[in-house]
Short mmCIF file of C-alpha atoms in Angstrom, two decimals:
data_model
loop_
_atom_site.label_atom_id
_atom_site.label_comp_id
_atom_site.label_asym_id
_atom_site.label_seq_id
_atom_site.Cartn_x
_atom_site.Cartn_y
_atom_site.Cartn_z
CA UNK A 846 0.00 0.00 0.00
CA UNK A 847 1.37 3.40 -0.96
CA UNK A 848 2.58 5.75 1.76
CA UNK A 849 0.26 8.58 2.66
CA UNK A 850 0.93 12.07 1.38
CA UNK A 851 1.90 13.12 4.89
CA UNK A 852 4.55 10.39 4.96
CA UNK A 853 5.85 11.54 1.58
CA UNK A 854 6.02 15.08 2.93
CA UNK A 855 7.95 13.88 6.02
CA UNK A 856 10.46 12.14 3.75
CA UNK A 857 10.73 15.33 1.68
CA UNK A 858 11.40 17.48 4.72
CA UNK A 859 13.99 15.00 5.98
CA UNK A 860 15.77 15.01 2.62
CA UNK A 861 15.85 18.81 2.46
CA UNK A 862 17.17 19.21 6.00
CA UNK A 863 19.81 16.49 5.64
CA UNK A 864 21.14 17.74 2.28
CA UNK A 865 20.93 21.51 2.63
CA UNK A 866 24.62 22.07 1.86
CA UNK A 867 24.48 20.04 -1.34
CA UNK A 868 21.21 21.66 -2.43
CA UNK A 869 22.12 25.30 -1.81
CA UNK A 870 24.29 25.93 -4.93
CA UNK A 871 21.82 24.08 -7.18
CA UNK A 872 18.89 26.05 -5.80
CA UNK A 873 20.67 29.40 -5.71
CA UNK A 874 22.24 29.38 -9.18
CA UNK A 875 19.85 26.95 -10.88
CA UNK A 876 16.48 28.26 -9.69
CA UNK A 877 16.68 31.54 -7.76
CA UNK A 878 18.95 33.46 -10.16
CA UNK A 879 17.09 32.36 -13.32
CA UNK A 880 13.70 33.18 -11.76
CA UNK A 881 14.95 36.59 -10.73
CA UNK A 882 16.31 37.36 -14.19
CA UNK A 883 13.25 36.00 -15.99
CA UNK A 884 10.93 38.06 -13.81
CA UNK A 885 12.98 41.19 -14.48
CA UNK A 886 13.25 40.59 -18.23
CA UNK A 887 9.66 39.62 -19.04
CA UNK A 888 8.21 43.14 -18.49
CA UNK A 889 10.64 44.40 -21.14
CA UNK A 890 9.12 42.22 -23.86
CA UNK A 891 7.40 44.30 -26.50
CA UNK A 892 9.14 47.54 -25.55
CA UNK A 893 12.30 47.46 -27.68
CA UNK A 894 11.28 46.23 -31.11
CA UNK A 895 11.48 42.82 -32.73
CA UNK A 896 15.28 42.26 -32.49
CA UNK A 897 15.26 43.14 -28.80
CA UNK A 898 12.26 40.89 -28.17
CA UNK A 899 14.01 38.03 -29.94
CA UNK A 900 17.12 38.49 -27.81
CA UNK A 901 15.05 38.65 -24.65
CA UNK A 902 13.12 35.56 -25.69
CA UNK A 903 16.34 33.61 -26.23
CA UNK A 904 17.64 34.71 -22.85
CA UNK A 905 14.43 33.64 -21.12
CA UNK A 906 14.59 30.30 -22.92
CA UNK A 907 18.19 29.75 -21.84
CA UNK A 908 17.36 30.63 -18.23
CA UNK A 909 14.38 28.26 -18.32
CA UNK A 910 16.66 25.46 -19.48
CA UNK A 911 18.99 26.19 -16.56
CA UNK A 912 16.04 25.88 -14.18
CA UNK A 913 15.02 22.60 -15.81
CA UNK A 914 18.57 21.30 -15.42
CA UNK A 915 18.56 22.25 -11.74
CA UNK A 916 15.25 20.44 -11.26
CA UNK A 917 16.70 17.27 -12.77
CA UNK A 918 19.79 17.56 -10.56
CA UNK A 919 17.70 18.00 -7.41
CA UNK A 920 15.59 15.00 -8.42
CA UNK A 921 18.73 12.90 -8.87
CA UNK A 922 20.05 14.04 -5.50
CA UNK A 923 16.75 13.06 -3.86
CA UNK A 924 17.16 9.55 -5.26
CA UNK A 925 20.78 9.12 -4.24
CA UNK A 926 21.95 11.62 -1.59
CA UNK A 927 25.07 9.53 -1.01
CA UNK A 928 26.33 10.38 -4.51
CA UNK A 929 26.40 14.02 -3.51
CA UNK A 930 26.00 17.10 -5.66
CA UNK A 931 28.62 15.91 -8.12
CA UNK A 932 26.71 12.73 -8.86
CA UNK A 933 23.46 14.66 -9.23
CA UNK A 934 25.07 17.09 -11.67
CA UNK A 935 26.37 14.23 -13.81
CA UNK A 936 22.90 12.67 -13.93
CA UNK A 937 21.36 16.03 -14.85
CA UNK A 938 23.84 16.48 -17.68
CA UNK A 939 22.84 13.09 -19.11
CA UNK A 940 19.08 13.25 -18.59
CA UNK A 941 18.26 16.89 -19.38
CA UNK A 942 17.71 16.31 -23.10
CA UNK A 943 15.26 13.40 -22.56
CA UNK A 944 13.35 15.55 -20.04
CA UNK A 945 13.16 18.40 -22.56
CA UNK A 946 12.09 15.99 -25.31
CA UNK A 947 9.25 14.53 -23.27
CA UNK A 948 8.24 18.05 -22.27
CA UNK A 949 8.03 19.10 -25.92
CA UNK A 950 5.92 16.04 -26.75
CA UNK A 951 3.60 16.91 -23.86
CA UNK A 952 3.30 20.48 -25.12
CA UNK A 953 2.51 19.23 -28.63
CA UNK A 954 -0.28 17.01 -27.27
CA UNK A 955 -1.77 19.94 -25.36
CA UNK A 956 -1.67 22.15 -28.47
CA UNK A 957 -3.37 19.43 -30.53
CA UNK A 958 -6.11 19.06 -27.92
CA UNK A 959 -6.62 22.83 -27.89
CA UNK A 960 -6.68 23.09 -31.69
CA UNK A 961 -10.50 22.68 -32.02
CA UNK A 962 -10.97 25.94 -30.10
CA UNK A 963 -8.87 27.93 -32.54
CA UNK A 964 -10.36 26.13 -35.54
CA UNK A 965 -13.90 26.96 -34.38
CA UNK A 966 -13.01 30.63 -33.89
CA UNK A 967 -11.24 30.82 -37.26
CA UNK A 968 -14.17 29.25 -39.10
CA UNK A 969 -16.56 31.69 -37.44
CA UNK A 970 -14.64 34.65 -38.88
CA UNK A 971 -12.73 35.72 -35.76
CA UNK A 972 -9.48 37.54 -36.54
CA UNK A 973 -6.97 35.12 -35.01
CA UNK A 974 -4.06 37.44 -35.79
CA UNK A 975 -5.65 40.12 -33.62
CA UNK A 976 -6.19 37.64 -30.80
CA UNK A 977 -2.57 36.49 -31.02
CA UNK A 978 -1.47 40.12 -30.73
CA UNK A 979 -3.62 40.58 -27.64
CA UNK A 980 -6.16 42.80 -29.40
CA UNK A 981 -9.95 42.34 -29.30
CA UNK A 982 -11.30 40.77 -32.50
CA UNK A 983 -12.98 43.14 -34.91
CA UNK A 984 -16.58 42.57 -35.90
CA UNK A 985 -19.25 40.46 -34.24
CA UNK A 986 -18.18 37.17 -32.66
CA UNK A 987 -20.22 34.13 -33.67
CA UNK A 988 -22.14 33.06 -30.56
CA UNK A 989 -22.11 29.42 -31.58
CA UNK A 990 -18.33 29.42 -31.82
CA UNK A 991 -18.07 31.32 -28.53
CA UNK A 992 -20.32 28.80 -26.76
CA UNK A 993 -18.43 25.85 -28.19
CA UNK A 994 -15.09 27.41 -27.30
CA UNK A 995 -16.18 28.10 -23.72
CA UNK A 996 -17.60 24.62 -23.12
CA UNK A 997 -14.68 22.90 -24.82
CA UNK A 998 -12.18 24.99 -22.84
CA UNK A 999 -13.86 24.02 -19.56
CA UNK A 1000 -13.85 20.34 -20.52
CA UNK A 1001 -10.26 20.56 -21.75
CA UNK A 1002 -9.10 22.11 -18.46
CA UNK A 1003 -10.61 19.22 -16.51
CA UNK A 1004 -9.07 16.66 -18.87
CA UNK A 1005 -5.65 18.34 -18.75
CA UNK A 1006 -5.76 18.52 -14.95
CA UNK A 1007 -6.51 14.80 -14.73
CA UNK A 1008 -3.96 14.01 -17.45
CA UNK A 1009 -1.30 16.03 -15.66
CA UNK A 1010 -1.80 13.97 -12.51
CA UNK A 1011 -1.76 10.66 -14.40
CA UNK A 1012 0.86 11.21 -17.09
CA UNK A 1013 3.07 14.20 -16.28
CA UNK A 1014 3.63 14.70 -12.54
CA UNK A 1015 6.00 11.74 -12.21
CA UNK A 1016 7.55 12.13 -15.67
CA UNK A 1017 10.88 13.67 -14.61
CA UNK A 1018 11.58 11.19 -11.78
CA UNK A 1019 10.76 8.30 -14.12
CA UNK A 1020 13.08 9.65 -16.82
CA UNK A 1021 15.88 10.18 -14.30
CA UNK A 1022 15.48 6.93 -12.40
CA UNK A 1023 14.33 4.48 -15.07
CA UNK A 1024 15.85 6.12 -18.17
CA UNK A 1025 12.68 5.81 -20.21
CA UNK A 1026 11.73 7.78 -23.29
CA UNK A 1027 8.13 8.13 -24.41
CA UNK A 1028 7.34 5.05 -22.32
CA UNK A 1029 7.33 7.47 -19.41
CA UNK A 1030 3.63 8.14 -20.01
CA UNK A 1031 2.57 4.51 -19.67
CA UNK A 1032 4.79 4.07 -16.62
CA UNK A 1033 3.36 7.17 -14.97
CA UNK A 1034 -0.18 5.97 -15.69
CA UNK A 1035 0.59 2.70 -13.92
CA UNK A 1036 2.25 4.30 -10.90
CA UNK A 1037 -0.55 6.80 -10.28
CA UNK A 1038 -3.35 4.26 -10.65
CA UNK A 1039 -4.42 4.25 -6.99
CA UNK A 1040 -3.41 7.79 -6.04
CA UNK A 1041 -4.87 9.94 -8.82
CA UNK A 1042 -7.24 11.91 -6.61
CA UNK A 1043 -4.57 12.41 -3.96
CA UNK A 1044 -2.13 13.70 -6.57
CA UNK A 1045 -4.77 16.02 -8.02
CA UNK A 1046 -5.52 17.34 -4.55
CA UNK A 1047 -1.85 17.99 -3.81
CA UNK A 1048 -1.34 19.70 -7.18
CA UNK A 1049 -4.38 21.92 -6.62
CA UNK A 1050 -3.34 22.80 -3.09
CA UNK A 1051 0.23 23.51 -4.14
CA UNK A 1052 -0.89 25.67 -7.04
CA UNK A 1053 -3.21 27.74 -4.87
CA UNK A 1054 -0.77 28.21 -1.99
CA UNK A 1055 2.22 29.02 -4.21
CA UNK A 1056 0.19 31.48 -6.29
CA UNK A 1057 -1.17 33.25 -3.21
CA UNK A 1058 2.29 33.42 -1.62
CA UNK A 1059 3.90 34.82 -4.79
CA UNK A 1060 1.08 37.32 -5.33
CA UNK A 1061 1.28 38.44 -1.69
CA UNK A 1062 5.06 38.86 -1.90
CA UNK A 1063 4.73 40.91 -5.08
CA UNK A 1064 2.02 43.11 -3.57
CA UNK A 1065 3.71 43.67 -0.21
CA UNK A 1066 7.30 44.11 -1.37
CA UNK A 1067 6.25 46.00 -4.48
CA UNK A 1068 4.35 48.49 -2.34
CA UNK A 1069 7.12 48.85 0.24
CA UNK A 1070 9.96 49.25 -2.26
CA UNK A 1071 7.83 51.52 -4.42
CA UNK A 1072 7.21 53.85 -1.48
CA UNK A 1073 10.76 53.74 -0.11
CA UNK A 1074 12.75 53.81 -3.35
CA UNK A 1075 10.35 54.79 -6.09
CA UNK A 1076 11.41 54.71 -9.71
CA UNK A 1077 9.62 54.73 -13.00
CA UNK A 1078 9.48 52.39 -15.97
CA UNK A 1079 9.42 48.64 -16.38
CA UNK A 1080 12.89 48.20 -14.88
CA UNK A 1081 13.92 50.10 -11.77
CA UNK A 1082 15.61 49.41 -8.45
CA UNK A 1083 12.22 48.93 -6.81
CA UNK A 1084 10.97 46.47 -9.44
CA UNK A 1085 14.23 44.48 -9.32
CA UNK A 1086 14.15 44.24 -5.53
CA UNK A 1087 10.51 43.21 -5.69
CA UNK A 1088 11.32 40.51 -8.23
CA UNK A 1089 14.13 39.24 -6.01
CA UNK A 1090 11.64 38.83 -3.15
CA UNK A 1091 9.08 37.12 -5.41
CA UNK A 1092 11.79 34.85 -6.85
CA UNK A 1093 12.85 33.85 -3.35
CA UNK A 1094 9.30 32.76 -2.52
CA UNK A 1095 8.92 30.96 -5.86
CA UNK A 1096 12.27 29.23 -5.36
CA UNK A 1097 11.17 27.76 -2.05
CA UNK A 1098 7.99 26.37 -3.58
CA UNK A 1099 9.86 25.07 -6.62
CA UNK A 1100 12.34 23.22 -4.41
CA UNK A 1101 9.54 21.73 -2.33
CA UNK A 1102 7.69 20.61 -5.46
CA UNK A 1103 10.71 18.91 -7.06
CA UNK A 1104 11.73 17.12 -3.87
CA UNK A 1105 8.15 16.09 -3.05
CA UNK A 1106 7.54 14.64 -6.51
CA UNK A 1107 10.79 12.67 -6.31
CA UNK A 1108 9.77 11.15 -2.98
CA UNK A 1109 6.25 10.55 -4.27
CA UNK A 1110 7.68 8.59 -7.19
CA UNK A 1111 9.72 6.41 -4.83
CA UNK A 1112 6.66 5.72 -2.70
CA UNK A 1113 4.49 4.92 -5.75
CA UNK A 1114 7.18 2.70 -7.27
CA UNK A 1115 7.73 0.76 -4.04
CA UNK A 1116 3.97 0.29 -3.63
CA UNK A 1117 3.60 -0.91 -7.21
CA UNK A 1118 6.46 -3.40 -6.85
CA UNK A 1119 4.87 -4.71 -3.65
CA UNK A 1120 1.57 -5.26 -5.50
CA UNK A 1121 3.34 -7.11 -8.30
CA UNK A 1122 5.20 -9.31 -5.82
CA UNK A 1123 1.98 -10.19 -3.99
CA UNK A 1124 0.24 -10.99 -7.26
#
C-alpha cells in the first residue's frame, strides 16, 4: 500500500534538512537566479522592437533550461543523496535532453487538444491574428463558436488537470530513475493508478498556496519598495528588488515541489512493486 501524502512530505522534509549544503548551490544558481532574471526581463518584452524581443526571448529560454537542469539535478540528489551534488550534476547532464524531449511532446499534445478551439473561432470569422497580438477581435463574434469554445475549454481544463496527474507529474523522476523515453507516459499511468485523486488534490493545493504566496510577496514588497525607493518604468531598483523577493518565494515552492515529486515517485514505485510481488 502506498505511503500517505503526509509520509511523503515527512520524507521530503527529511531530505531537504539532511542535504541543505548540497542543495544550496543548485537552488541558488539553478532556480533563484534564473527566476529573478526571468521576472525582471519579461516586463521588457514588446518595448524594444522585434530584435530586442528576440534576444530577450532567447535569454528567457536559456534561463528556463537552466532551471530545468537544476530540477533534474535536485531530483537525482533526492534519489541518491550519497552520490552528492557531483553525482546529481552528472545525472542532470545526461538526462536533461530526454526531459526536454518529453516536455516538448507533452506540449505538442496539449496544443493538438486545444486546436478545435482555434479552428472553431477561425471558421466563425474571428481575426486570429488580432487575438494572437492581444487585441480584441474586430466585428461580431459568432455566438455558436463562442459557446463551443467556452464549453470545450472548460472540458479541456478538466481533462488536462486529470492528465497532468496521471501522465506528467511523475515524468521527470521516471526519466531520471528508469531512463525511459516516451514510455514514461505509460509508466506514470501505472504508478498513479491508486493515487490519482490524492495527486490532483496535492497539485491543486500547491498551485493555490504558491500562487497566493507569490502574489502576496509581489504586492507587499512592491508596495514597500515603491514607497521607499520609487522609480519609473518597467525596470527600476524597486521592481528588481521586488522581483528578487518574489523569486525567493517561488524558489522555495519550486524546491519543495521537485523534492516532493521525487519522494512521491519512490513511494508509488515501491507500492507498485509490492503489489506485483503479492500478485
